[in-house]
XYZ file of C-alpha atoms in Angstrom:
354
model
C 37.041 -117.915 60.839
C 38.445 -115.186 58.688
C 38.446 -111.433 58.587
C 35.585 -109.903 56.600
C 35.797 -109.514 52.756
C 35.976 -105.799 51.878
C 33.259 -106.098 49.185
C 30.810 -107.275 51.732
C 31.132 -104.184 53.675
C 29.602 -102.181 51.133
C 26.696 -104.372 50.773
C 25.571 -105.154 54.325
C 24.178 -101.436 55.094
C 21.810 -102.057 51.947
C 20.295 -104.889 53.794
C 19.414 -102.690 56.636
C 18.566 -99.617 54.528
C 15.088 -100.992 53.256
C 12.664 -98.584 51.487
C 10.540 -96.439 53.781
C 7.550 -98.387 55.230
C 4.372 -98.453 53.186
C 1.134 -97.067 54.717
C -0.164 -99.434 57.290
C 3.457 -100.775 58.206
C 4.142 -98.141 60.767
C 5.378 -100.628 63.257
C 8.152 -102.056 61.129
C 11.503 -101.522 62.575
C 13.823 -98.861 61.144
C 17.319 -99.800 59.955
C 18.732 -98.378 63.230
C 16.127 -100.155 65.419
C 17.090 -103.585 63.595
C 20.660 -102.988 64.142
C 20.355 -101.970 67.560
C 18.352 -104.979 68.501
C 20.884 -107.296 66.949
C 23.479 -105.541 69.220
C 21.447 -105.715 72.360
C 20.998 -109.499 71.677
C 24.719 -109.827 71.235
C 25.575 -107.982 74.286
C 23.051 -110.184 76.270
C 24.943 -113.306 74.736
C 28.000 -111.903 76.221
C 26.407 -111.674 79.692
C 24.827 -115.198 79.350
C 28.148 -116.832 78.452
C 30.365 -114.999 80.939
C 31.935 -117.724 83.389
C 30.057 -120.435 81.754
C 30.975 -123.851 82.820
C 33.135 -122.689 85.411
C 32.173 -122.725 89.222
C 34.770 -124.461 91.430
C 37.681 -126.652 91.769
C 41.235 -125.694 90.608
C 41.017 -122.121 90.755
C 44.379 -121.345 88.997
C 43.363 -123.706 86.117
C 39.940 -122.071 85.904
C 41.541 -118.460 85.664
C 43.899 -119.653 82.897
C 41.252 -121.584 80.890
C 38.546 -118.888 81.545
C 40.911 -116.259 80.040
C 41.118 -118.293 76.909
C 37.386 -118.995 76.674
C 36.640 -115.206 77.277
C 38.009 -114.222 73.923
C 37.427 -117.557 72.126
C 35.755 -118.358 68.673
C 34.050 -121.050 70.809
C 32.266 -118.373 72.967
C 31.568 -116.422 69.863
C 29.784 -119.165 68.203
C 27.757 -119.829 71.538
C 26.630 -116.098 71.291
C 25.707 -116.192 67.677
C 23.873 -119.294 68.008
C 21.701 -117.707 70.527
C 21.031 -114.489 68.715
C 17.894 -115.675 66.690
C 14.997 -117.797 67.212
C 14.673 -120.338 64.399
C 11.258 -118.875 63.480
C 12.699 -115.365 63.103
C 13.366 -114.964 59.718
C 14.429 -111.232 59.516
C 16.931 -111.790 62.431
C 18.408 -114.927 60.817
C 18.873 -113.092 57.560
C 20.272 -110.215 59.236
C 22.717 -112.296 61.063
C 23.848 -114.146 57.867
C 24.741 -111.001 56.254
C 26.508 -109.499 59.310
C 28.188 -112.403 60.844
C 31.552 -111.659 59.264
C 31.524 -107.951 60.702
C 30.646 -109.492 64.084
C 33.486 -112.003 63.909
C 36.012 -109.183 62.891
C 35.046 -107.134 65.798
C 35.213 -110.098 68.247
C 38.613 -111.434 67.039
C 40.392 -108.198 65.989
C 38.713 -104.862 66.976
C 36.975 -105.322 70.333
C 39.931 -103.907 72.501
C 40.105 -100.782 70.198
C 36.228 -100.242 69.952
C 34.733 -101.620 73.159
C 31.355 -100.207 72.315
C 29.762 -102.732 69.661
C 26.802 -100.430 69.015
C 28.958 -97.367 68.191
C 31.410 -99.259 66.053
C 28.783 -101.443 64.164
C 25.741 -99.355 63.849
C 27.293 -95.777 63.880
C 30.556 -96.129 62.254
C 30.399 -99.409 60.058
C 26.934 -99.686 58.784
C 25.999 -95.947 59.427
C 22.357 -96.530 60.142
C 22.418 -94.992 63.591
C 23.920 -91.795 65.237
C 25.101 -91.494 68.886
C 22.496 -90.221 71.412
C 21.927 -86.372 70.965
C 22.834 -86.429 67.144
C 20.649 -87.052 64.062
C 20.568 -87.256 60.320
C 22.880 -88.435 57.639
C 25.894 -86.788 59.071
C 24.991 -87.189 62.633
C 24.724 -83.417 63.586
C 24.063 -82.349 67.223
C 20.531 -81.786 68.124
C 19.175 -78.342 68.966
C 20.364 -77.626 72.239
C 23.588 -79.797 72.079
C 24.131 -83.607 72.202
C 24.315 -83.658 75.890
C 20.825 -82.000 76.736
C 18.869 -81.882 73.427
C 16.117 -79.584 73.595
C 17.031 -78.329 76.989
C 15.929 -81.838 78.454
C 12.316 -80.654 77.925
C 11.574 -82.255 74.374
C 12.444 -84.866 71.866
C 14.982 -84.344 69.168
C 13.552 -85.412 65.670
C 15.648 -88.242 64.516
C 17.701 -88.516 67.825
C 20.169 -91.556 67.387
C 19.198 -92.331 63.928
C 20.133 -91.241 60.443
C 16.732 -89.613 60.007
C 14.854 -86.478 61.203
C 15.813 -82.718 61.031
C 17.076 -82.173 64.707
C 14.104 -79.825 65.527
C 12.573 -80.067 68.956
C 9.082 -81.491 69.882
C 8.525 -79.988 73.327
C 6.876 -81.759 76.169
C 3.662 -80.280 77.487
C 4.127 -77.174 79.305
C 7.318 -76.051 77.094
C 7.651 -74.123 73.899
C 10.243 -72.473 71.839
C 12.955 -73.856 69.505
C 14.986 -75.103 72.582
C 11.860 -76.098 74.683
C 13.317 -73.498 77.293
C 10.128 -71.402 77.381
C 6.925 -72.015 79.234
C 3.509 -72.293 77.415
C 0.384 -70.258 78.550
C -0.883 -72.016 81.696
C 2.669 -72.711 83.019
C 5.284 -70.624 85.013
C 9.017 -70.751 85.288
C 9.798 -72.312 88.500
C 13.528 -72.664 87.836
C 15.776 -71.316 85.106
C 19.595 -71.130 84.768
C 22.088 -71.569 82.101
C 21.561 -75.207 81.727
C 18.103 -76.078 82.990
C 14.662 -74.623 82.625
C 11.538 -76.066 84.557
C 8.050 -74.942 84.055
C 5.268 -75.891 86.442
C 1.391 -75.627 85.883
C -0.513 -72.635 86.960
C -3.561 -72.650 89.096
C -6.638 -73.923 86.958
C -8.082 -70.421 87.196
C -5.056 -68.718 85.359
C -4.614 -68.388 81.794
C -1.009 -66.777 82.551
C 0.642 -66.673 85.714
C 3.678 -65.863 87.702
C 3.270 -68.512 90.570
C 1.193 -71.441 91.722
C -2.047 -69.782 93.316
C -5.187 -68.004 92.085
C -3.442 -64.975 93.089
C -0.639 -65.215 90.808
C -2.815 -65.000 87.644
C -1.728 -62.499 84.962
C -4.987 -63.258 83.231
C -8.065 -65.437 84.269
C -9.067 -68.384 82.289
C -12.588 -68.608 80.605
C -15.226 -69.137 83.091
C -13.264 -67.325 85.906
C -13.212 -63.526 86.904
C -10.795 -61.407 88.794
C -12.159 -60.439 92.230
C -10.108 -58.839 95.068
C -6.839 -59.697 93.151
C -7.709 -63.394 92.756
C -9.402 -65.345 89.996
C -12.524 -66.950 91.264
C -15.108 -69.376 89.548
C -18.116 -67.744 87.758
C -21.309 -69.364 88.783
C -23.090 -69.412 85.431
C -26.034 -71.196 87.252
C -26.735 -67.998 89.161
C -27.186 -65.945 85.983
C -30.394 -64.009 85.655
C -31.124 -65.825 82.287
C -30.567 -69.694 83.058
C -28.412 -71.280 80.590
C -30.232 -74.722 80.520
C -33.469 -75.622 79.064
C -36.737 -75.897 81.162
C -36.317 -79.701 81.303
C -32.784 -79.384 82.679
C -31.142 -78.147 85.961
C -27.779 -76.184 85.965
C -24.858 -77.738 87.674
C -21.956 -75.303 88.280
C -18.254 -76.786 87.936
C -14.935 -74.955 88.100
C -14.524 -72.763 85.168
C -17.907 -73.946 83.700
C -21.255 -75.603 84.056
C -23.165 -78.473 82.952
C -26.849 -79.007 82.176
C -28.428 -82.162 83.619
C -31.837 -83.767 82.663
C -34.661 -83.488 85.224
C -36.116 -86.585 86.710
C -38.985 -87.952 84.373
C -41.526 -87.048 87.146
C -40.750 -83.458 86.907
C -42.119 -80.554 85.009
C -38.973 -78.311 85.496
C -36.641 -78.721 88.383
C -33.857 -77.183 90.442
C -31.683 -80.343 91.087
C -31.240 -84.030 90.647
C -34.108 -86.492 91.513
C -37.875 -86.391 92.087
C -37.413 -84.368 95.466
C -36.217 -81.250 93.348
C -39.161 -81.003 90.951
C -40.801 -77.436 90.578
C -44.132 -79.251 89.502
C -45.192 -82.913 88.997
C -46.223 -84.148 85.827
C -49.829 -85.592 85.439
C -50.140 -88.844 87.257
C -47.942 -87.942 89.946
C -48.312 -85.829 92.998
C -46.013 -84.572 95.843
C -45.764 -86.875 98.637
C -43.147 -86.694 101.478
C -41.448 -83.790 99.492
C -40.979 -85.509 96.260
C -43.045 -86.309 93.193
C -44.583 -89.936 93.619
C -46.804 -91.859 91.307
C -50.618 -91.632 91.977
C -52.215 -95.191 92.370
C -55.385 -94.366 90.560
C -56.713 -97.946 91.280
C -56.789 -97.388 94.997
C -58.604 -94.079 94.884
C -62.088 -93.908 96.616
C -63.423 -92.764 93.066
C -63.140 -95.808 90.970
C -61.004 -95.275 87.823
C -62.478 -98.214 86.026
C -66.244 -97.906 85.959
C -67.451 -100.901 83.870
C -68.723 -104.053 85.866
C -66.272 -106.670 86.565
C -63.422 -104.545 85.255
C -59.864 -104.819 86.705
C -57.768 -101.863 87.252
C -54.004 -101.883 87.017
C -51.651 -99.089 88.053
C -48.862 -97.900 85.803
C -46.248 -95.258 86.259
C -48.213 -92.035 85.926
C -51.423 -93.690 84.706
C -53.444 -96.908 84.915
C -55.166 -99.379 82.657
C -58.653 -100.967 82.799
C -58.713 -104.621 81.649
C -61.488 -107.218 81.542
C -60.643 -110.600 83.290
C -59.385 -113.361 81.086
C -62.164 -115.184 79.473
C -64.647 -112.270 80.163
C -66.440 -110.590 77.053
C -65.802 -106.801 76.630
C -68.838 -104.762 76.016
C -69.394 -100.902 75.984
C -70.591 -100.696 79.729
C -69.365 -104.323 81.404
C -67.199 -107.190 81.310
C -69.664 -110.114 80.769
C -68.686 -113.582 82.397
C -68.664 -116.561 80.057
C -71.743 -118.314 81.487
C -73.785 -115.121 81.260
C -72.673 -114.478 77.632
C -73.641 -117.980 76.499
C -77.014 -117.757 78.041
C -77.602 -114.334 76.427
C -76.581 -115.743 72.921
C -78.665 -119.056 73.252
C -81.825 -117.444 74.759
C -84.891 -117.642 72.281
C -88.538 -115.971 72.532
C -90.640 -117.617 75.047
C -93.456 -119.900 73.705
C -96.948 -120.181 75.572
C -97.500 -123.502 77.417
C -99.662 -126.194 75.782
C -103.208 -126.737 77.270
C -104.090 -130.124 78.471
C -107.342 -131.996 77.310
C -109.942 -132.444 79.953
């Protein structure tokens, strides 16, 4: 093995600094992510090869031999060989381009720069920044590198050579440093270094504490009564908010309109037991609208001779039995129909000779 050629040092970052991903390639890793991934695999390889092939026997000999193995080129080769799967083209391509840098760090620079990520990705290839910094020059994020965005948001470009350092606040926080509370939240703790925002009661648009008596302003659908925000029952309004075929269901801060049961003409709630009136073909029975069985009434629903009655939800149908011929006033059995068709005018009987 040999130290890296200086000419290669300037070329290697170009391999990582690929053009921005095209539309539809949003999942493609950034140069920093690729570099960090390689370092993570290298560090895992160091863990996997620690104390390898040693585990009993001559302790003094093992300690002497292990010390040599720990910093040996043999161990480095074992780590490098385990970095990439044979089918991982990008990983193998990256490793081939960067192998000399990894050798140089392992053999010459590891003691001076024990953090491989910082030396390799931040200072050498310059594709990453340390946590809490961003952009081409690794400037500090808003709020400082120790607690970017007051710990209540994400710094744009944090840890990479990208972004503008601005804060994208977590839910409940706002402001350039994410130190202020949004409407619907109140400050439950604030000092020189920390700011915590807690959700208001659901009835409050703004508040100073956690209950409905701490509201500065009530949310829509709530009204201030006796120093507390209480739910408005829209369903109790003089003019109902729902159509005649629906019933109103009050919920906190609002209401919903639900469809009446199909047996109802207007209703006050869910199911056939809350109908105002029943639709034709239904009648109130045991407190709810139930289908009327017209076929079982004393007054026959189907009046033609031999006709069958079949009840249906809300109505009935009249049908002649199979094989019967349907006429205007009867269902005629097959035999009677044939006789009727074949019958001819009656002839007088012949006289016998005396």
